[in-house]
PDB file of C-alpha atoms in Angstrom:
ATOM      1  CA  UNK A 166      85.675  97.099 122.215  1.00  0.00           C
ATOM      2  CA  UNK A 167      88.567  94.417 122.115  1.00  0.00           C
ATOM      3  CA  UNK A 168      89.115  94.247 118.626  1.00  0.00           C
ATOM      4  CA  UNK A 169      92.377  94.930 117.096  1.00  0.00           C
ATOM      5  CA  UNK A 170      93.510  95.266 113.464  1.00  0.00           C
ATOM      6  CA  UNK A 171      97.542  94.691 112.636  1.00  0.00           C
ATOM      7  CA  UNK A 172      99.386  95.244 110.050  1.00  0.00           C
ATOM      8  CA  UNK A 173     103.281  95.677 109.313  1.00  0.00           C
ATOM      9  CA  UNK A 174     104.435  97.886 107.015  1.00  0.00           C
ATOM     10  CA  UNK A 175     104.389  99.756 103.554  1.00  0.00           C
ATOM     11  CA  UNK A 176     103.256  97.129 100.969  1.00  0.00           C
ATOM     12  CA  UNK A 177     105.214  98.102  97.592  1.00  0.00           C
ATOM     13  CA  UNK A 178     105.986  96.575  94.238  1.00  0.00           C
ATOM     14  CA  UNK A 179     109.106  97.910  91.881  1.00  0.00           C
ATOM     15  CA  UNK A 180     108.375  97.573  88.169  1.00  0.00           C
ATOM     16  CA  UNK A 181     110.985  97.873  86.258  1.00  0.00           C
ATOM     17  CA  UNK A 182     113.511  95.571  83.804  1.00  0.00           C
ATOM     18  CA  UNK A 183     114.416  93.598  86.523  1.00  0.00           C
ATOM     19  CA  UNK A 184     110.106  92.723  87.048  1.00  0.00           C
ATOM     20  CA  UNK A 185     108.327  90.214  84.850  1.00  0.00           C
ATOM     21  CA  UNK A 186     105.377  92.754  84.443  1.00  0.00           C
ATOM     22  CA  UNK A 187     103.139  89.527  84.065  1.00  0.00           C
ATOM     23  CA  UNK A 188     103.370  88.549  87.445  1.00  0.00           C
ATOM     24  CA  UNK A 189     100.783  91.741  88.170  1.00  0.00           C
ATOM     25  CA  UNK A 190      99.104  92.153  85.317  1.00  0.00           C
ATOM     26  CA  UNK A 191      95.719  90.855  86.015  1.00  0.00           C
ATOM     27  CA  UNK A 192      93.662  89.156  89.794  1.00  0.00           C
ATOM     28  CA  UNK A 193      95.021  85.651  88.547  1.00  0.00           C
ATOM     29  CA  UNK A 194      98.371  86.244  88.236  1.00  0.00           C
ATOM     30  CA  UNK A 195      98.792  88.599  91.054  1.00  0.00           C
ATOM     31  CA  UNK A 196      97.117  85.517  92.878  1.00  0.00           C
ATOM     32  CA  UNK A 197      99.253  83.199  91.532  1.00  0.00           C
ATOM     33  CA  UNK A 198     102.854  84.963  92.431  1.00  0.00           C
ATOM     34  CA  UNK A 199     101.586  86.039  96.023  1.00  0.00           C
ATOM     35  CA  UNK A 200     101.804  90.079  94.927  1.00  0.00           C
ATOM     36  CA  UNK A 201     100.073  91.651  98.076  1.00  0.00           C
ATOM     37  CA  UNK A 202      99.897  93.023 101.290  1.00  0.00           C
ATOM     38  CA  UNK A 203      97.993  91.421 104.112  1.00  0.00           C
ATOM     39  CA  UNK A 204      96.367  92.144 107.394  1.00  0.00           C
ATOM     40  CA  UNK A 205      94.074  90.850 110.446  1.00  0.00           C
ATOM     41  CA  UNK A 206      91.284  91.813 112.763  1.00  0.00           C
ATOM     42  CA  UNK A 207      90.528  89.517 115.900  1.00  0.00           C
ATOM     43  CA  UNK A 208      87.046  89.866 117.000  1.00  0.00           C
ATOM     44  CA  UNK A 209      86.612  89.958 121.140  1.00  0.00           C
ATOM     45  CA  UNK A 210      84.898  86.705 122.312  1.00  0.00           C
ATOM     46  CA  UNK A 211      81.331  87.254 122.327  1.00  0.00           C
ATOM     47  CA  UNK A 212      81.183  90.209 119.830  1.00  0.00           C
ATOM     48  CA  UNK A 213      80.641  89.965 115.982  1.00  0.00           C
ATOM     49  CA  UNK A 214      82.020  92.627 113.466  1.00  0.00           C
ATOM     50  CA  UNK A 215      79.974  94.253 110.309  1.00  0.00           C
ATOM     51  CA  UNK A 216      82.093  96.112 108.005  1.00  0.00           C
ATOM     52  CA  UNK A 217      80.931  99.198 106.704  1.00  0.00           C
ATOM     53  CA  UNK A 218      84.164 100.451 104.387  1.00  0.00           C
ATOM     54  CA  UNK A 219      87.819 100.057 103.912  1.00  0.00           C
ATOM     55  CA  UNK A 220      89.895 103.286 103.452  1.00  0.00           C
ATOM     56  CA  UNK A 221      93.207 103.441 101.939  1.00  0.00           C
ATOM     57  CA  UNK A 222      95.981 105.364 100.354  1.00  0.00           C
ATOM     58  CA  UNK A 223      97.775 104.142  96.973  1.00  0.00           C
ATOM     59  CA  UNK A 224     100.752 105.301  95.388  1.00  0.00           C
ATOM     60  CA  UNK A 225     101.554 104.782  91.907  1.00  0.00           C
ATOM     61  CA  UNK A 226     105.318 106.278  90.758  1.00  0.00           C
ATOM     62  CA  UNK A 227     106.099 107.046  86.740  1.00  0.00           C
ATOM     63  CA  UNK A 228     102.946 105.991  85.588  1.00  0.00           C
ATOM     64  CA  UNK A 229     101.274 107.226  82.370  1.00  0.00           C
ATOM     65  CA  UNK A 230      98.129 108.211  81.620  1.00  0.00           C
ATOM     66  CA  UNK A 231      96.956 105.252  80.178  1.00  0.00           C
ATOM     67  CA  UNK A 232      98.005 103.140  82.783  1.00  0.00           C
ATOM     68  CA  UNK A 233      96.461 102.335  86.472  1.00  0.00           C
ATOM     69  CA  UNK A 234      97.191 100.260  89.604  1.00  0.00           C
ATOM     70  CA  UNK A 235      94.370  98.428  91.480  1.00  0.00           C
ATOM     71  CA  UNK A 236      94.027  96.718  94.545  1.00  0.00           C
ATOM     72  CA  UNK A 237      91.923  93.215  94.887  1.00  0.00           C
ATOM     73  CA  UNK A 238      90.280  93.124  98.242  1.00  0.00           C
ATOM     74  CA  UNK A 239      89.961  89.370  99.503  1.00  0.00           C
ATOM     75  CA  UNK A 240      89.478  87.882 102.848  1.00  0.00           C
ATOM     76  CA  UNK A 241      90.065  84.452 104.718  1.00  0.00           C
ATOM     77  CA  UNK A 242      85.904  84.073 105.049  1.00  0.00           C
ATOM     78  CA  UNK A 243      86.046  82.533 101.429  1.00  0.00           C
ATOM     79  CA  UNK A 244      90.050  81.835 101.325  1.00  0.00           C
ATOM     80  CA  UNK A 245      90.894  84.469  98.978  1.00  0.00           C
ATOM     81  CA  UNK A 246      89.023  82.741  96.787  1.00  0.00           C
ATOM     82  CA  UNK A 247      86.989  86.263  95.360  1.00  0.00           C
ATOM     83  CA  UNK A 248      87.029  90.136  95.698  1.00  0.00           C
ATOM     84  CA  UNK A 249      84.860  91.998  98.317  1.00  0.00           C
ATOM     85  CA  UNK A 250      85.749  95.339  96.620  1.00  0.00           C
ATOM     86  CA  UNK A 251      88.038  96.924  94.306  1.00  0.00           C
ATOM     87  CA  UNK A 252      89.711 100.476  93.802  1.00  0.00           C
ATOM     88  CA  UNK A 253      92.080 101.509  91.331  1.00  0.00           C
ATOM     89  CA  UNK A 254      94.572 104.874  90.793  1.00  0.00           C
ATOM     90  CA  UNK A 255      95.351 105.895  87.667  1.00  0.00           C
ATOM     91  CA  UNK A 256      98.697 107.091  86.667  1.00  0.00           C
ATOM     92  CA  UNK A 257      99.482 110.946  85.439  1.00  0.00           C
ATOM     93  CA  UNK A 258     102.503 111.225  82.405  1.00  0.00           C
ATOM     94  CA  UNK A 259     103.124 114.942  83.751  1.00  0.00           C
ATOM     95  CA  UNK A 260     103.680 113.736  87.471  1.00  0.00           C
ATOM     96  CA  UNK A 261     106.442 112.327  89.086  1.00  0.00           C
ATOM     97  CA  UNK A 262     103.825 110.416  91.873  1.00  0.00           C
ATOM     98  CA  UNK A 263     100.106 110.077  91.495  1.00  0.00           C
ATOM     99  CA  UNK A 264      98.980 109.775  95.695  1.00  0.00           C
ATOM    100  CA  UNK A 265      94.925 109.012  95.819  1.00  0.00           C
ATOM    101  CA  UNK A 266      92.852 107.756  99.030  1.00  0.00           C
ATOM    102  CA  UNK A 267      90.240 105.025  97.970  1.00  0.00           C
ATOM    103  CA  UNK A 268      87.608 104.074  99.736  1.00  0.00           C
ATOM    104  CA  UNK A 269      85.977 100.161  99.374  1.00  0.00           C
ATOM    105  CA  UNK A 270      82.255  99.985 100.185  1.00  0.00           C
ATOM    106  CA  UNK A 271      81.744  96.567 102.458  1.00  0.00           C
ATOM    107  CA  UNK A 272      78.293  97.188 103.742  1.00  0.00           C
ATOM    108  CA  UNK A 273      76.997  94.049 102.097  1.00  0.00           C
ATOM    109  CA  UNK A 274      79.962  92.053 102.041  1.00  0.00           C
ATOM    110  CA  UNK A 275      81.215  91.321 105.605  1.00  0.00           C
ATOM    111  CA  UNK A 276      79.006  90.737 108.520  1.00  0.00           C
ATOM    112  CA  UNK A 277      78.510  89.022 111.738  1.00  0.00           C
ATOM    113  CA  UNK A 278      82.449  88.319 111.746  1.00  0.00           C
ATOM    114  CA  UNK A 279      83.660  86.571 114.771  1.00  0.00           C
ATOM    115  CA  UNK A 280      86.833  85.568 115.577  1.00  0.00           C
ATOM    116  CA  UNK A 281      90.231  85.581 113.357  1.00  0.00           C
ATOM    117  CA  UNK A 282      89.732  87.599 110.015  1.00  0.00           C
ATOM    118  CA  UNK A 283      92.799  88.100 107.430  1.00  0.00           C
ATOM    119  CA  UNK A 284      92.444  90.327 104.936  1.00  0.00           C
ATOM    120  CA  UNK A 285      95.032  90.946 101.709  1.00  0.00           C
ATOM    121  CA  UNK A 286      95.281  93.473  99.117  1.00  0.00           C
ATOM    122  CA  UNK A 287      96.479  92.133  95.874  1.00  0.00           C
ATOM    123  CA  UNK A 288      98.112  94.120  93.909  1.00  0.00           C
ATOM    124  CA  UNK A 289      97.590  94.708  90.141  1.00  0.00           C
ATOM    125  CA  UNK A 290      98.825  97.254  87.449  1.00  0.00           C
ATOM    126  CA  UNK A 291      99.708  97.649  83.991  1.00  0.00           C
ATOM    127  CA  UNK A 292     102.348  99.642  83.849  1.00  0.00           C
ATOM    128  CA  UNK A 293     105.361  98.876  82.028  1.00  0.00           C
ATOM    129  CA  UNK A 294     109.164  99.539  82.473  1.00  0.00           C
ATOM    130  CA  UNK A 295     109.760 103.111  80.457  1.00  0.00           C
ATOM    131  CA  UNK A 296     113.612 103.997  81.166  1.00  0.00           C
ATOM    132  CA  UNK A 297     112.797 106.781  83.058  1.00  0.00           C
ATOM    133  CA  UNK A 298     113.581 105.050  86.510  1.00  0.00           C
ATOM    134  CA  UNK A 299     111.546 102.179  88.462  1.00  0.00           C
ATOM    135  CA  UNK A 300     108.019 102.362  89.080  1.00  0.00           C
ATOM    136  CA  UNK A 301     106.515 102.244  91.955  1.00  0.00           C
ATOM    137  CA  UNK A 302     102.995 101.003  93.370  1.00  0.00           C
ATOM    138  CA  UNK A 303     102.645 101.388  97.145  1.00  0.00           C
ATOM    139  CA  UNK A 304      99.994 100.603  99.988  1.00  0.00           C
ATOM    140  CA  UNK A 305     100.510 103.130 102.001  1.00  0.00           C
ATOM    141  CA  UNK A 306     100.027 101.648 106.445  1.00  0.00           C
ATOM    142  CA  UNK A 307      97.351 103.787 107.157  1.00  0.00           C
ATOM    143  CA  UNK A 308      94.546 101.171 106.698  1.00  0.00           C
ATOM    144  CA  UNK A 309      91.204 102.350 107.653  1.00  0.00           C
ATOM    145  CA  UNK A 310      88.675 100.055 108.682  1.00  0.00           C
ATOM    146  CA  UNK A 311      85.551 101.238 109.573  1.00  0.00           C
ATOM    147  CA  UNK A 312      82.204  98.989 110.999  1.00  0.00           C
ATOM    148  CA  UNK A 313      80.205  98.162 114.041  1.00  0.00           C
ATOM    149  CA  UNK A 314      81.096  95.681 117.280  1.00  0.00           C
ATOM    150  CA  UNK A 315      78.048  94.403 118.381  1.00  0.00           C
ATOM    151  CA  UNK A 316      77.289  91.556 120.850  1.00  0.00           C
ATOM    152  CA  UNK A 317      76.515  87.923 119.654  1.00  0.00           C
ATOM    153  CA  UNK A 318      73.247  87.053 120.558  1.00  0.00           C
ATOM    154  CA  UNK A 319      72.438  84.681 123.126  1.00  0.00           C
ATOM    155  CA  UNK A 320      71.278  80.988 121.979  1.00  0.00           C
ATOM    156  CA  UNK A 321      67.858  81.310 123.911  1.00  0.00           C
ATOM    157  CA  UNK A 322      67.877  85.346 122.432  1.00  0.00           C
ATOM    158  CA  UNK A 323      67.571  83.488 118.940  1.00  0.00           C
ATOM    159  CA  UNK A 324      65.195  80.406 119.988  1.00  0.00           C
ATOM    160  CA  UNK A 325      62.671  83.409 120.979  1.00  0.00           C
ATOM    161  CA  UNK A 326      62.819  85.065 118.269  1.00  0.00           C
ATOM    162  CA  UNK A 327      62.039  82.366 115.851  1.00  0.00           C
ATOM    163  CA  UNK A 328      59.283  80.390 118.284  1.00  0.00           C
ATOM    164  CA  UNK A 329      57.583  84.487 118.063  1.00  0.00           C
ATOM    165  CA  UNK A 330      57.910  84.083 114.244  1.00  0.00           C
ATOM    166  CA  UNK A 331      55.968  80.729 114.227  1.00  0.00           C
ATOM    167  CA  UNK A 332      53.591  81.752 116.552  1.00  0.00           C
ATOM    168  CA  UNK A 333      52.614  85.163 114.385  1.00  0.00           C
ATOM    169  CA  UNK A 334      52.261  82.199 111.454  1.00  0.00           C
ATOM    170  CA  UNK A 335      49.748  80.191 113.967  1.00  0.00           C
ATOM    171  CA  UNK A 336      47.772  83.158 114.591  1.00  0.00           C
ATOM    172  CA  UNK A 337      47.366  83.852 111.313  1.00  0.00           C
ATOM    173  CA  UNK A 338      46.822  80.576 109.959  1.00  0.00           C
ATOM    174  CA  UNK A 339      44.512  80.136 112.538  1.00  0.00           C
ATOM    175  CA  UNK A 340      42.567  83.539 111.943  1.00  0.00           C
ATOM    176  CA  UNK A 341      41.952  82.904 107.878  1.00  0.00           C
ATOM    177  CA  UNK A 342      40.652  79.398 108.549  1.00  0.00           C
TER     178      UNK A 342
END
């Protein structure tokens, strides 16, 4: 219904000797050092958006068991400023690559969206450099949004509604006195 989502590419961060491991290892610092991968929706003229989930896949390479990699969900609504959702892969010591799909639950985070909407994915882990070869954490492109387009409602739609609402108070009022 004339809204498009676009994104670029593979977002991926090497951890290795050559990475200061504190520039990902919690929200703030990821923040802080810009460690994420970003998209946009524009909303057709005279629709709104509600969100219902985001659906993605994660990578994590070399990671041990104790460690995990989890992506921070923000948005331009609130600048970045705090997470819709969360979801987080953990590693596996006995394999090479740990792939997962995650899905984010945005039913009561995102609604009535109009217009220009960036979202990023910030990227935090804990994993550490082990010798065995960099680490990888990856957001994979295939970004699935999924939500409803409806129309926005007409000024006088909305005036109705609420001179109905006062009315039903009247009546009521009117039928206790």
């Amino acid at each position: 219904g004339g809204t498009q989502i676009s994104t670029t590419k593979t977002h991926f961060i090497r951890v290795d000797s050559g990475t200061n491991p504190a520039k990902l290892a919690t929200i703030d610092a990821a923040v802080a050092n810009d460690m994420y991968g970003q998209f946009s929706i524009t909303i057709a003229d005279g629709s709104m958006l509600n969100l219902s989930s985001l659906a993605l896949n994660m990578q994590l390479t070399r990671g041990w068991d104790e460690e995990s990699f989890t992506v921070h969900l923000r948005s331009s609504v609130d600048n970045f400023a705090s997470d819709i959702a969360t979801a987080t892969l953990n590693g596996n010591t006995s394999l090479t690559t740990v792939d997962g799909s995650r899905s984010m639950d945005l039913s009561d985070a995102l609604k009535n969206l109009e217009g220009t909407v960036t979202f990023r994915l910030y990227m935090v882990t804990d994993i550490v450099s082990h010798g065995t070869g960099s680490q990888y954490i990856r957001i994979l492109p295939n970004v699935a949004l999924s939500g409803s387009v409806v129309p926005v409602p007409e000024p006088g739609t909305i005036t109705l509604a609420g001179l109905g609402g006062l009315i039903a108070l009247w009546r009521r009022r009117v039928r206790s006195a």
